[in-house]
Tab-separated table of C-alpha atoms in Angstrom:
chain	number	residue	atom	x	y	z
U	1	UNK	CA	-70.485	-119.092	93.739
U	2	UNK	CA	-73.020	-117.556	91.366
U	3	UNK	CA	-76.153	-119.329	90.291
U	4	UNK	CA	-76.371	-120.531	86.675
U	5	UNK	CA	-79.755	-118.936	85.965
U	6	UNK	CA	-78.621	-115.298	86.369
U	7	UNK	CA	-75.538	-116.109	84.268
U	8	UNK	CA	-77.714	-117.543	81.481
U	9	UNK	CA	-80.014	-114.543	81.692
U	10	UNK	CA	-77.011	-112.222	81.280
U	11	UNK	CA	-75.832	-114.265	78.295
U	12	UNK	CA	-79.293	-114.124	76.720
U	13	UNK	CA	-79.185	-110.316	76.959
U	14	UNK	CA	-76.408	-110.328	74.365
U	15	UNK	CA	-77.891	-109.518	70.964
U	16	UNK	CA	-75.008	-111.304	69.257
U	17	UNK	CA	-75.610	-114.542	71.179
U	18	UNK	CA	-79.347	-114.460	70.448
U	19	UNK	CA	-78.513	-113.913	66.768
U	20	UNK	CA	-76.030	-116.798	66.831
U	21	UNK	CA	-78.554	-119.055	68.580
U	22	UNK	CA	-81.199	-118.387	65.914
U	23	UNK	CA	-78.639	-119.044	63.167
U	24	UNK	CA	-77.535	-122.315	64.749
U	25	UNK	CA	-81.102	-123.569	65.074
U	26	UNK	CA	-81.759	-122.498	61.472
U	27	UNK	CA	-78.787	-124.573	60.296
U	28	UNK	CA	-80.258	-127.636	62.011
U	29	UNK	CA	-83.709	-126.923	60.530
U	30	UNK	CA	-82.197	-126.440	57.063
U	31	UNK	CA	-80.394	-129.777	57.280
U	32	UNK	CA	-83.428	-131.670	58.567
U	33	UNK	CA	-85.757	-130.219	55.934
U	34	UNK	CA	-83.275	-131.018	53.155
U	35	UNK	CA	-82.969	-134.631	54.265
U	36	UNK	CA	-86.750	-134.959	54.581
U	37	UNK	CA	-87.153	-133.587	51.058
U	38	UNK	CA	-84.547	-136.045	49.768
U	39	UNK	CA	-86.326	-138.870	51.592
U	40	UNK	CA	-89.549	-137.898	49.784
U	41	UNK	CA	-87.653	-138.096	46.478
U	42	UNK	CA	-87.885	-134.397	45.661
U	43	UNK	CA	-84.274	-134.209	44.486
U	44	UNK	CA	-81.311	-132.272	45.814
U	45	UNK	CA	-81.904	-128.963	44.014
U	46	UNK	CA	-85.621	-128.642	44.671
U	47	UNK	CA	-85.092	-129.943	48.187
U	48	UNK	CA	-82.426	-127.322	48.752
U	49	UNK	CA	-84.748	-124.550	47.595
U	50	UNK	CA	-87.411	-125.715	50.057
U	51	UNK	CA	-84.960	-126.158	52.938
U	52	UNK	CA	-83.416	-122.759	52.225
U	53	UNK	CA	-86.792	-121.018	52.249
U	54	UNK	CA	-87.848	-122.778	55.451
U	55	UNK	CA	-84.583	-121.910	57.222
U	56	UNK	CA	-84.676	-118.353	55.886
U	57	UNK	CA	-88.215	-117.876	57.148
U	58	UNK	CA	-87.251	-119.314	60.523
U	59	UNK	CA	-84.289	-116.939	60.879
U	60	UNK	CA	-86.393	-113.970	59.809
U	61	UNK	CA	-89.138	-114.836	62.284
U	62	UNK	CA	-86.771	-115.769	65.109
U	63	UNK	CA	-84.674	-112.663	64.727
U	64	UNK	CA	-87.684	-110.363	64.478
U	65	UNK	CA	-89.267	-111.921	67.582
U	66	UNK	CA	-86.175	-112.538	69.732
U	67	UNK	CA	-83.080	-110.686	68.536
U	68	UNK	CA	-84.473	-107.472	67.069
U	69	UNK	CA	-87.952	-107.401	68.624
U	70	UNK	CA	-87.902	-103.655	69.221
U	71	UNK	CA	-87.468	-102.822	65.525
U	72	UNK	CA	-89.811	-105.349	63.908
U	73	UNK	CA	-92.535	-104.281	61.515
U	74	UNK	CA	-96.218	-104.205	62.452
U	75	UNK	CA	-99.195	-104.725	60.161
U	76	UNK	CA	-99.637	-107.324	57.441
U	77	UNK	CA	-98.205	-105.253	54.590
U	78	UNK	CA	-95.206	-104.062	56.582
U	79	UNK	CA	-94.473	-107.599	57.800
U	80	UNK	CA	-94.699	-108.996	54.256
U	81	UNK	CA	-92.423	-106.211	52.976
U	82	UNK	CA	-89.962	-106.937	55.785
U	83	UNK	CA	-89.861	-110.631	54.823
U	84	UNK	CA	-89.340	-109.806	51.129
U	85	UNK	CA	-86.483	-107.397	51.993
U	86	UNK	CA	-84.927	-110.107	54.175
U	87	UNK	CA	-85.291	-112.656	51.356
U	88	UNK	CA	-83.745	-110.287	48.810
U	89	UNK	CA	-80.842	-109.419	51.110
U	90	UNK	CA	-80.131	-113.107	51.707
U	91	UNK	CA	-80.422	-114.012	48.028
U	92	UNK	CA	-78.050	-111.166	47.158
U	93	UNK	CA	-75.612	-112.359	49.827
U	94	UNK	CA	-75.942	-115.920	48.578
U	95	UNK	CA	-75.034	-114.956	45.049
């Protein structure tokens, strides 16, 4: 019988599963932030903008650090440009 730790390590090596994990956590973060914004009385549309930006930033950061670490940008300008490209790609996809 194999041990669970090596099995989990093999699973974690899958880029797709790391990507899916980050996306799942981002969904939870998005939902929590939206409800917190509604609780503060911000309103559903403004709250959604905030929750979207928070979740988007989390997915960008998580994927650049965990899923696609070998191809991430380095340097402040390159990192900012990477985030803006990610934001624009997601906004385009959202439309």
